[in-house]
Short mmCIF file of C-alpha atoms in Angstrom, two decimals:
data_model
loop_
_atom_site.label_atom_id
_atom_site.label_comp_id
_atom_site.label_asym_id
_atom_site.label_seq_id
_atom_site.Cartn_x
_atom_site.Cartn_y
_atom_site.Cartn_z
CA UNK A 27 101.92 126.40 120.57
CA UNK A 28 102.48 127.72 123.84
CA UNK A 29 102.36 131.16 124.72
CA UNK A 30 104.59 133.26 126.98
CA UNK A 31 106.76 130.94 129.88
CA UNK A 32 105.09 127.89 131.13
CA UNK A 33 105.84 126.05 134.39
CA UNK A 34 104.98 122.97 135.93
CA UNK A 35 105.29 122.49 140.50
CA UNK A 36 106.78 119.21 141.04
CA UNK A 37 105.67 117.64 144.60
CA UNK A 38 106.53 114.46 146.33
CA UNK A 39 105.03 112.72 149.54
CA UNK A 40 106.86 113.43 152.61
CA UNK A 41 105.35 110.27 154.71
CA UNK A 42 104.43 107.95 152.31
CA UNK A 43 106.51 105.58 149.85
CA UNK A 44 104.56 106.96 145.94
CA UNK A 45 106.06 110.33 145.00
CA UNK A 46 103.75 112.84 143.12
CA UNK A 47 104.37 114.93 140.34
CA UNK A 48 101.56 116.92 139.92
CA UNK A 49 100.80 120.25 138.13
CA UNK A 50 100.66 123.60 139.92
CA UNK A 51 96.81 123.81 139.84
CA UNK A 52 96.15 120.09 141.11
CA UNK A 53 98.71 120.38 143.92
CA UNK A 54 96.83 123.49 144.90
CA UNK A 55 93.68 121.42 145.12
CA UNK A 56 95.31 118.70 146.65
CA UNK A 57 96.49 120.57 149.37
CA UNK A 58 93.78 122.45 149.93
CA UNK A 59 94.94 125.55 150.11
CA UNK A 60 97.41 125.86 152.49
CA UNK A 61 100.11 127.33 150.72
CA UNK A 62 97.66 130.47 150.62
CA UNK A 63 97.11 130.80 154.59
CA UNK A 64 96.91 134.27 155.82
CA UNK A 65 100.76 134.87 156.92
CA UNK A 66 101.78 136.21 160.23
CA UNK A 67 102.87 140.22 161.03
CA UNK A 68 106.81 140.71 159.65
CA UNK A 69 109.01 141.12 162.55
CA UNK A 70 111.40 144.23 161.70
CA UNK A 71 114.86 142.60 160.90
CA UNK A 72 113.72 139.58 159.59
CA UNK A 73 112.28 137.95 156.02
CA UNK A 74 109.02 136.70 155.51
CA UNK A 75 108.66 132.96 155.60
CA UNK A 76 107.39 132.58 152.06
CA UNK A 77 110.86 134.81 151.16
CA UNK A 78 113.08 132.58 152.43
CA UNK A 79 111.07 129.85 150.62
CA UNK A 80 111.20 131.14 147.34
CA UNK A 81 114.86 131.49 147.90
CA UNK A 82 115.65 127.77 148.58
CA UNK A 83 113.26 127.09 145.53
CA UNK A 84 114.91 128.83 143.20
CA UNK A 85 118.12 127.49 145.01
CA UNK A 86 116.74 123.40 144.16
CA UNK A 87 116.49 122.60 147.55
CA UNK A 88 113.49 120.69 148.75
CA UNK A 89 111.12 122.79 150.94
CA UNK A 90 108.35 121.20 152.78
CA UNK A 91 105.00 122.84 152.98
CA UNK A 92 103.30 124.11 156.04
CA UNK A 93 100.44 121.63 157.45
CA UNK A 94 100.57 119.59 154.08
CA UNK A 95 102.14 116.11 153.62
CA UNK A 96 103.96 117.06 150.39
CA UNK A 97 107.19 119.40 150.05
CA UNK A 98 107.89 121.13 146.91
CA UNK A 99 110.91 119.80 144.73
CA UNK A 100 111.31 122.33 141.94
CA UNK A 101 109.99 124.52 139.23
CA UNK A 102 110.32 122.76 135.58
CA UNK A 103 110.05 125.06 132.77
CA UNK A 104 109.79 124.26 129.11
CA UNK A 105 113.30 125.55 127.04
CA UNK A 106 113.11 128.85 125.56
CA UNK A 107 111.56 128.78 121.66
CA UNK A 108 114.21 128.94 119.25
CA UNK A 109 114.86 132.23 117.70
CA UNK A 110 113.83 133.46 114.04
CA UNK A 111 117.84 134.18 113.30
CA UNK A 112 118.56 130.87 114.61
CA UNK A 113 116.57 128.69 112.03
CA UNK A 114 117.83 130.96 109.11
CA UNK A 115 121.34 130.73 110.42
CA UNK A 116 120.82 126.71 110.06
CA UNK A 117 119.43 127.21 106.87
CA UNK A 118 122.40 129.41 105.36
CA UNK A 119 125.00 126.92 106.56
CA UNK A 120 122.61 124.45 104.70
CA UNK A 121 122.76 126.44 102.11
CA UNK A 122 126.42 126.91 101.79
CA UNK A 123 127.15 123.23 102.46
CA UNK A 124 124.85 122.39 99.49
CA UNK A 125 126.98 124.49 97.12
CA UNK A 126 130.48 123.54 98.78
CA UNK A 127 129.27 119.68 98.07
CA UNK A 128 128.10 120.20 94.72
CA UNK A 129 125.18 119.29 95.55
CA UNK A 130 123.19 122.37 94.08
CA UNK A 131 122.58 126.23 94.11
CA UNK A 132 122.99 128.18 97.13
CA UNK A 133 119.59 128.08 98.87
CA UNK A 134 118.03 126.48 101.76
CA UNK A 135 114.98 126.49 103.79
CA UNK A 136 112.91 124.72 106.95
CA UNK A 137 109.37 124.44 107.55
CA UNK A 138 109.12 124.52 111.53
CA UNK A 139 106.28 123.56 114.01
CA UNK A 140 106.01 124.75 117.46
CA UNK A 141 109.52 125.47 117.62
CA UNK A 142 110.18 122.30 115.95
CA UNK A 143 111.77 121.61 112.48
CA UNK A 144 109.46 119.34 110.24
CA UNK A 145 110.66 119.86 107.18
CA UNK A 146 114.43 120.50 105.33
CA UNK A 147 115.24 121.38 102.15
CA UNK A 148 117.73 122.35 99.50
CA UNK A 149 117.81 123.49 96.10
CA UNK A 150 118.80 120.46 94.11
CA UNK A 151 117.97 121.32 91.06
CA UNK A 152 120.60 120.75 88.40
CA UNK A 153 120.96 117.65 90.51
CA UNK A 154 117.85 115.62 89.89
CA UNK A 155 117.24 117.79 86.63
CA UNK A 156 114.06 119.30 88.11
CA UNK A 157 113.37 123.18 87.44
CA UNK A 158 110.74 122.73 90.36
CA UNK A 159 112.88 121.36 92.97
CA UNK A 160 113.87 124.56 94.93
CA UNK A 161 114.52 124.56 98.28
CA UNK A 162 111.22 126.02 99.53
CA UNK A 163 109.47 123.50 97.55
CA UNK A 164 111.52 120.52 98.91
CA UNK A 165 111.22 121.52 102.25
CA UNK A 166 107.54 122.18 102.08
CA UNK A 167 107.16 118.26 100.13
CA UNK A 168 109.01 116.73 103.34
CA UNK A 169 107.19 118.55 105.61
CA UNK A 170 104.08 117.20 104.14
CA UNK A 171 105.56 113.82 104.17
CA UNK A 172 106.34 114.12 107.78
CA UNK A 173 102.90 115.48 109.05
CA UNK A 174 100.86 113.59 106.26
CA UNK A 175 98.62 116.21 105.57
CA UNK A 176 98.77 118.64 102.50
CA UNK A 177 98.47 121.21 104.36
CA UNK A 178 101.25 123.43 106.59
CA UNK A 179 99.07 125.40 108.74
CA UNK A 180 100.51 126.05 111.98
CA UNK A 181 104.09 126.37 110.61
CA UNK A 182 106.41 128.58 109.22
CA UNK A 183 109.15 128.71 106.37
CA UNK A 184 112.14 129.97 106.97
CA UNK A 185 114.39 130.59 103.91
CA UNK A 186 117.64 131.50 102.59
CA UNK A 187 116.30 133.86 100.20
CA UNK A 188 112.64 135.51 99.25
CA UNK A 189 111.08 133.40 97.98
CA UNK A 190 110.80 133.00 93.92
CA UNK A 191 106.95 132.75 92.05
CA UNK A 192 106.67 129.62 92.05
CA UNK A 193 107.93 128.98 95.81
CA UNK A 194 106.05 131.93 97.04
CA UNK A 195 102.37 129.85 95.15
CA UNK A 196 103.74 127.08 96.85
CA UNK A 197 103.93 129.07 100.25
CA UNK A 198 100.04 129.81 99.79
CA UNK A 199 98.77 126.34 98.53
CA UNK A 200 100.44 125.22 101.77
CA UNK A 201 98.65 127.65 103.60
CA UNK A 202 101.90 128.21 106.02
CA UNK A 203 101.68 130.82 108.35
CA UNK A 204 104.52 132.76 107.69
CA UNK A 205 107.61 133.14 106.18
CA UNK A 206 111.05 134.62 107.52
CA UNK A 207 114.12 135.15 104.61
CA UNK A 208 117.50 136.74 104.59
CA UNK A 209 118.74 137.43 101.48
CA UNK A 210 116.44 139.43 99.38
CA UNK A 211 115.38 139.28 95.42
CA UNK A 212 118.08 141.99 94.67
CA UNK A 213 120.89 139.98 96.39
CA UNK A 214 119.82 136.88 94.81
CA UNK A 215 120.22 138.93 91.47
CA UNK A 216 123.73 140.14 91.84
CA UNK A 217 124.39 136.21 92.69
CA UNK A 218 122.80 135.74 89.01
CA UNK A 219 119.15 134.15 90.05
CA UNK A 220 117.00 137.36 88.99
CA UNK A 221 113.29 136.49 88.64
CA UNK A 222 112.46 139.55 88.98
CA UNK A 223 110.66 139.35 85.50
CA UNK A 224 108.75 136.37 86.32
CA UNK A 225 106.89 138.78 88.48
CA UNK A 226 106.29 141.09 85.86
CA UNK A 227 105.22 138.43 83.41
CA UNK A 228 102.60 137.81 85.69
CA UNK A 229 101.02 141.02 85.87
CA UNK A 230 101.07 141.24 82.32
CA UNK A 231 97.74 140.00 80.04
CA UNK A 232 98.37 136.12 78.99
CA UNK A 233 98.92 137.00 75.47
CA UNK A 234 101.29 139.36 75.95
CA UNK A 235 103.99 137.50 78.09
CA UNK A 236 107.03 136.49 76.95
CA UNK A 237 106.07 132.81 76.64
CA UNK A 238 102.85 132.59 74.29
CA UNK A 239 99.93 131.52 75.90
CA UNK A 240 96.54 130.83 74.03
CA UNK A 241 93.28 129.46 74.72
CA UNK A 242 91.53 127.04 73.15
CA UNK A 243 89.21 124.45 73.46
CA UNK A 244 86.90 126.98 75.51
CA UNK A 245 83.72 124.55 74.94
CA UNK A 246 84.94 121.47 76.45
CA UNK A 247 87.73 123.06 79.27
CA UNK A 248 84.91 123.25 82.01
CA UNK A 249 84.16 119.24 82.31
CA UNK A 250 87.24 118.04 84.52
CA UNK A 251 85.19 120.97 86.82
CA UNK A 252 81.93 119.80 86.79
CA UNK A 253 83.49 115.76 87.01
CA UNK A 254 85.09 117.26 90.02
CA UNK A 255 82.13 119.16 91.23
CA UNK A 256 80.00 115.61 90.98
CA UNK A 257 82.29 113.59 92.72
CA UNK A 258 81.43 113.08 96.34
CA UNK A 259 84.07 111.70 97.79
CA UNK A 260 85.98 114.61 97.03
CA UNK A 261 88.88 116.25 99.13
CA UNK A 262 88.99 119.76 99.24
CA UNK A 263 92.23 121.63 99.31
#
């Protein structure tokens, strides 16, 4: 990902047929310096050279360079990253086309990669008849798909709501690097999707959640571990 605005000096060949398009650091080799040549005492009244340069520049004109046989053509800069609030804005309408089409319940999200989006999802649910297929986990699947790797790192989920649990465990084995959200647990509540006590199941001791959970088999549950552990061609994750 790029940092902070990034530019690239386009130059062509005054006296010669092959234009050159060269970056701003190989045109100043190329030239050998003379772009930096000490300038000459201001005259009161009057701009600087290099001013009146700039001005033509940033005006698109082409401006030939002193003692060089190249002229600069323009300054190209890469397009502003897209905004936080603009991906979740594309998500909520997402979101609200989903439920306008019947297509599911009212959430959306994106995985995004250097400003670019990688993976979409929707919660589509009661439509494939999968409790699992919320939108952060669709979107994080696709993204997958589209990257072929398992793991998101380098990109960020943006989605319609906090995340639930199971989306937020998802969030982690993917090992994005962030997440954005609008709408919050308590809004998704009022709506009539509180899993608010999923979280509190979970910081409860397994045998005292709401669903029983018991151990057994204690003897034999380590050997898919140590199969694992013994398998060399194994692939970490």
């Amino acid at each position: 990902m790029r940092h902070g605005p990034w530019q690239e000096r386009r130059f062509e060949c005054v006296d010669g047929p092959v234009k050159k398009v060269l970056p701003g650091a190989a045109c100043k080799r190329r030239l050998g310096q003379a772009h930096e040549r000490p300038r000459a005492p201001r005259r009161p009244g009057t701009k600087r050279r290099d001013s009146r340069m700039m001005e033509a520049i940033w005006a698109g004109a082409p401006v030939p360079l002193p003692g060089s046989r190249f002229r600069f053509l323009s300054i190209e800069s890469d397009p502003p990253m897209p905004s936080p609030s603009s991906f979740l804005r594309e998500a909520i309408e997402m979101a609200v086309q989903n439920v306008t089409t019947g297509q599911g319940g009212p959430f959306a999200a994106l995985v995004v990669r250097d400003g670019e989006i990688v993976g979409r999802g929707t919660n589509v649910v009661t439509t494939l008849n999968d409790p699992t297929a919320h939108a952060e986990v669709t979107a994080i699947r696709r993204a997958c798909d589209a990257l072929d790797d398992f793991e998101l790192a380098g990109c960020t989920l943006y989605a319609t709501c906090e995340p639930c649990p199971m989306c937020l465990g998802a969030a982690y084995w993917a090992r994005l690097d962030r997440v954005y959200y609008a709408a919050t647990q308590e809004d998704a509540a009022e709506a009539g999707f509180d899993d608010h006590h999923i979280y509190e199941e979970m910081a409860k001791p397994p045998t005292e959640r709401q669903i029983p959970m018991d151990q057994a088999l204690s003897e034999e549950a380590n050997r898919p571990f140590e199969a694992w552990l013994d398998y060399e061609d194994r692939v970490a994750y």
